[in-house]
Amino acid sequence: MSPGLSVGLDVVDVRDIEASIARFGARYLSRIYTRAEVDYAMSARDRATAARRLAARFAAKEATIKALGASERGISLRQIEVARRDDGAIVLALSGAAFAAAREAGEPTLAVSVSHEGHLAAAVVICTWVKP
């Protein structure tokens, strides 16, 4: 068995997300985020917090693609969902081409952490796997 480890990191300017929402509205949201992600973000007490939540999720999606080494795979960002567990922890759920890219790595385990402060949001994804 061959173990593997990779890391993806991404930083997003929250103002870019705000500008995309202002310009494209629901079309932008539905192209990038799952319904659950949008619902969670929009449950925030204000628009600025909603934008920070969406920016952190965007960063996590990009960091996931980097951790999987799948930047040339044509993965739709909607195929990577940042979900919240009941205890508040976040996890990644993959589908479609994102799931296929992960399975090619073997039996991957993904860990994600996001943060946002002011106009910046960041995410790091660690991918470990064992190939038979």
PDB file of N, CA, C and O in Angstrom, residues 4-33:
ATOM      1  N   GLY A   4      -0.473   8.558   0.738  1.00  0.00           N
ATOM      2  CA  GLY A   4      -0.295   9.850   0.094  1.00  0.00           C
ATOM      3  C   GLY A   4      -0.850  10.972   0.952  1.00  0.00           C
ATOM      4  O   GLY A   4      -1.706  10.759   1.810  1.00  0.00           O
ATOM      5  N   LEU A   5      -0.336  12.142   0.716  1.00  0.00           N
ATOM      6  CA  LEU A   5      -0.772  13.340   1.432  1.00  0.00           C
ATOM      7  C   LEU A   5      -0.663  14.515   0.485  1.00  0.00           C
ATOM      8  O   LEU A   5       0.341  14.661  -0.224  1.00  0.00           O
ATOM      9  N   SER A   6      -1.689  15.332   0.444  1.00  0.00           N
ATOM     10  CA  SER A   6      -1.622  16.571  -0.329  1.00  0.00           C
ATOM     11  C   SER A   6      -2.411  17.645   0.404  1.00  0.00           C
ATOM     12  O   SER A   6      -3.284  17.351   1.219  1.00  0.00           O
ATOM     13  N   VAL A   7      -2.075  18.880   0.100  1.00  0.00           N
ATOM     14  CA  VAL A   7      -2.693  20.027   0.767  1.00  0.00           C
ATOM     15  C   VAL A   7      -3.117  21.037  -0.288  1.00  0.00           C
ATOM     16  O   VAL A   7      -2.387  21.272  -1.261  1.00  0.00           O
ATOM     17  N   GLY A   8      -4.284  21.625  -0.094  1.00  0.00           N
ATOM     18  CA  GLY A   8      -4.737  22.726  -0.936  1.00  0.00           C
ATOM     19  C   GLY A   8      -5.060  23.922  -0.061  1.00  0.00           C
ATOM     20  O   GLY A   8      -5.593  23.760   1.038  1.00  0.00           O
ATOM     21  N   LEU A   9      -4.718  25.107  -0.529  1.00  0.00           N
ATOM     22  CA  LEU A   9      -4.964  26.344   0.213  1.00  0.00           C
ATOM     23  C   LEU A   9      -5.508  27.374  -0.757  1.00  0.00           C
ATOM     24  O   LEU A   9      -5.042  27.467  -1.901  1.00  0.00           O
ATOM     25  N   ASP A  10      -6.491  28.151  -0.315  1.00  0.00           N
ATOM     26  CA  ASP A  10      -6.998  29.223  -1.156  1.00  0.00           C
ATOM     27  C   ASP A  10      -7.432  30.390  -0.280  1.00  0.00           C
ATOM     28  O   ASP A  10      -7.908  30.186   0.845  1.00  0.00           O
ATOM     29  N   VAL A  11      -7.244  31.590  -0.783  1.00  0.00           N
ATOM     30  CA  VAL A  11      -7.650  32.825  -0.108  1.00  0.00           C
ATOM     31  C   VAL A  11      -8.512  33.614  -1.081  1.00  0.00           C
ATOM     32  O   VAL A  11      -8.175  33.731  -2.263  1.00  0.00           O
ATOM     33  N   VAL A  12      -9.630  34.140  -0.584  1.00  0.00           N
ATOM     34  CA  VAL A  12     -10.588  34.852  -1.423  1.00  0.00           C
ATOM     35  C   VAL A  12     -10.857  36.230  -0.819  1.00  0.00           C
ATOM     36  O   VAL A  12     -11.013  36.357   0.403  1.00  0.00           O
ATOM     37  N   ASP A  13     -10.957  37.223  -1.675  1.00  0.00           N
ATOM     38  CA  ASP A  13     -11.365  38.555  -1.243  1.00  0.00           C
ATOM     39  C   ASP A  13     -12.889  38.572  -1.198  1.00  0.00           C
ATOM     40  O   ASP A  13     -13.550  38.371  -2.223  1.00  0.00           O
ATOM     41  N   VAL A  14     -13.455  38.778  -0.029  1.00  0.00           N
ATOM     42  CA  VAL A  14     -14.909  38.765   0.154  1.00  0.00           C
ATOM     43  C   VAL A  14     -15.577  39.777  -0.766  1.00  0.00           C
ATOM     44  O   VAL A  14     -16.680  39.538  -1.269  1.00  0.00           O
ATOM     45  N   ARG A  15     -14.910  40.879  -1.042  1.00  0.00           N
ATOM     46  CA  ARG A  15     -15.498  41.905  -1.916  1.00  0.00           C
ATOM     47  C   ARG A  15     -15.724  41.374  -3.327  1.00  0.00           C
ATOM     48  O   ARG A  15     -16.669  41.791  -4.007  1.00  0.00           O
ATOM     49  N   ASP A  16     -14.904  40.419  -3.778  1.00  0.00           N
ATOM     50  CA  ASP A  16     -15.123  39.808  -5.097  1.00  0.00           C
ATOM     51  C   ASP A  16     -16.421  39.002  -5.109  1.00  0.00           C
ATOM     52  O   ASP A  16     -17.154  39.010  -6.098  1.00  0.00           O
ATOM     53  N   ILE A  17     -16.693  38.308  -4.026  1.00  0.00           N
ATOM     54  CA  ILE A  17     -17.942  37.534  -3.917  1.00  0.00           C
ATOM     55  C   ILE A  17     -19.123  38.490  -3.870  1.00  0.00           C
ATOM     56  O   ILE A  17     -20.139  38.284  -4.564  1.00  0.00           O
ATOM     57  N   GLU A  18     -19.012  39.551  -3.087  1.00  0.00           N
ATOM     58  CA  GLU A  18     -20.085  40.549  -3.016  1.00  0.00           C
ATOM     59  C   GLU A  18     -20.363  41.146  -4.389  1.00  0.00           C
ATOM     60  O   GLU A  18     -21.535  41.311  -4.778  1.00  0.00           O
ATOM     61  N   ALA A  19     -19.313  41.442  -5.140  1.00  0.00           N
ATOM     62  CA  ALA A  19     -19.475  42.024  -6.480  1.00  0.00           C
ATOM     63  C   ALA A  19     -20.152  41.035  -7.427  1.00  0.00           C
ATOM     64  O   ALA A  19     -21.015  41.426  -8.228  1.00  0.00           O
ATOM     65  N   SER A  20     -19.795  39.768  -7.349  1.00  0.00           N
ATOM     66  CA  SER A  20     -20.422  38.754  -8.208  1.00  0.00           C
ATOM     67  C   SER A  20     -21.902  38.599  -7.883  1.00  0.00           C
ATOM     68  O   SER A  20     -22.729  38.467  -8.785  1.00  0.00           O
ATOM     69  N   ILE A  21     -22.234  38.632  -6.606  1.00  0.00           N
ATOM     70  CA  ILE A  21     -23.644  38.537  -6.203  1.00  0.00           C
ATOM     71  C   ILE A  21     -24.405  39.754  -6.696  1.00  0.00           C
ATOM     72  O   ILE A  21     -25.513  39.642  -7.227  1.00  0.00           O
ATOM     73  N   ALA A  22     -23.805  40.931  -6.538  1.00  0.00           N
ATOM     74  CA  ALA A  22     -24.472  42.163  -6.977  1.00  0.00           C
ATOM     75  C   ALA A  22     -24.683  42.169  -8.490  1.00  0.00           C
ATOM     76  O   ALA A  22     -25.721  42.611  -8.984  1.00  0.00           O
ATOM     77  N   ARG A  23     -23.712  41.675  -9.224  1.00  0.00           N
ATOM     78  CA  ARG A  23     -23.791  41.712 -10.690  1.00  0.00           C
ATOM     79  C   ARG A  23     -24.675  40.609 -11.277  1.00  0.00           C
ATOM     80  O   ARG A  23     -25.442  40.837 -12.195  1.00  0.00           O
ATOM     81  N   PHE A  24     -24.539  39.377 -10.740  1.00  0.00           N
ATOM     82  CA  PHE A  24     -25.204  38.227 -11.353  1.00  0.00           C
ATOM     83  C   PHE A  24     -26.304  37.603 -10.504  1.00  0.00           C
ATOM     84  O   PHE A  24     -27.052  36.754 -10.991  1.00  0.00           O
ATOM     85  N   GLY A  25     -26.384  37.957  -9.232  1.00  0.00           N
ATOM     86  CA  GLY A  25     -27.457  37.490  -8.359  1.00  0.00           C
ATOM     87  C   GLY A  25     -27.585  35.980  -8.264  1.00  0.00           C
ATOM     88  O   GLY A  25     -26.601  35.255  -8.109  1.00  0.00           O
ATOM     89  N   ALA A  26     -28.824  35.517  -8.390  1.00  0.00           N
ATOM     90  CA  ALA A  26     -29.138  34.090  -8.227  1.00  0.00           C
ATOM     91  C   ALA A  26     -28.410  33.225  -9.249  1.00  0.00           C
ATOM     92  O   ALA A  26     -28.066  32.077  -8.955  1.00  0.00           O
ATOM     93  N   ARG A  27     -28.167  33.761 -10.427  1.00  0.00           N
ATOM     94  CA  ARG A  27     -27.447  32.989 -11.449  1.00  0.00           C
ATOM     95  C   ARG A  27     -26.042  32.627 -10.970  1.00  0.00           C
ATOM     96  O   ARG A  27     -25.580  31.503 -11.150  1.00  0.00           O
ATOM     97  N   TYR A  28     -25.361  33.576 -10.360  1.00  0.00           N
ATOM     98  CA  TYR A  28     -24.031  33.309  -9.805  1.00  0.00           C
ATOM     99  C   TYR A  28     -24.123  32.282  -8.678  1.00  0.00           C
ATOM    100  O   TYR A  28     -23.374  31.302  -8.656  1.00  0.00           O
ATOM    101  N   LEU A  29     -25.023  32.506  -7.756  1.00  0.00           N
ATOM    102  CA  LEU A  29     -25.148  31.614  -6.605  1.00  0.00           C
ATOM    103  C   LEU A  29     -25.423  30.174  -7.026  1.00  0.00           C
ATOM    104  O   LEU A  29     -24.808  29.241  -6.517  1.00  0.00           O
ATOM    105  N   SER A  30     -26.321  29.986  -7.978  1.00  0.00           N
ATOM    106  CA  SER A  30     -26.688  28.625  -8.388  1.00  0.00           C
ATOM    107  C   SER A  30     -25.600  27.954  -9.235  1.00  0.00           C
ATOM    108  O   SER A  30     -25.571  26.735  -9.341  1.00  0.00           O
ATOM    109  N   ARG A  31     -24.711  28.741  -9.810  1.00  0.00           N
ATOM    110  CA  ARG A  31     -23.617  28.178 -10.601  1.00  0.00           C
ATOM    111  C   ARG A  31     -22.463  27.688  -9.718  1.00  0.00           C
ATOM    112  O   ARG A  31     -21.755  26.744 -10.059  1.00  0.00           O
ATOM    113  N   ILE A  32     -22.298  28.307  -8.554  1.00  0.00           N
ATOM    114  CA  ILE A  32     -21.147  28.031  -7.695  1.00  0.00           C
ATOM    115  C   ILE A  32     -21.512  27.195  -6.465  1.00  0.00           C
ATOM    116  O   ILE A  32     -20.755  26.310  -6.072  1.00  0.00           O
ATOM    117  N   TYR A  33     -22.652  27.471  -5.875  1.00  0.00           N
ATOM    118  CA  TYR A  33     -22.996  26.901  -4.572  1.00  0.00           C
ATOM    119  C   TYR A  33     -24.199  25.960  -4.657  1.00  0.00           C
ATOM    120  O   TYR A  33     -25.070  26.130  -5.499  1.00  0.00           O
TER     121      TYR A  33
END
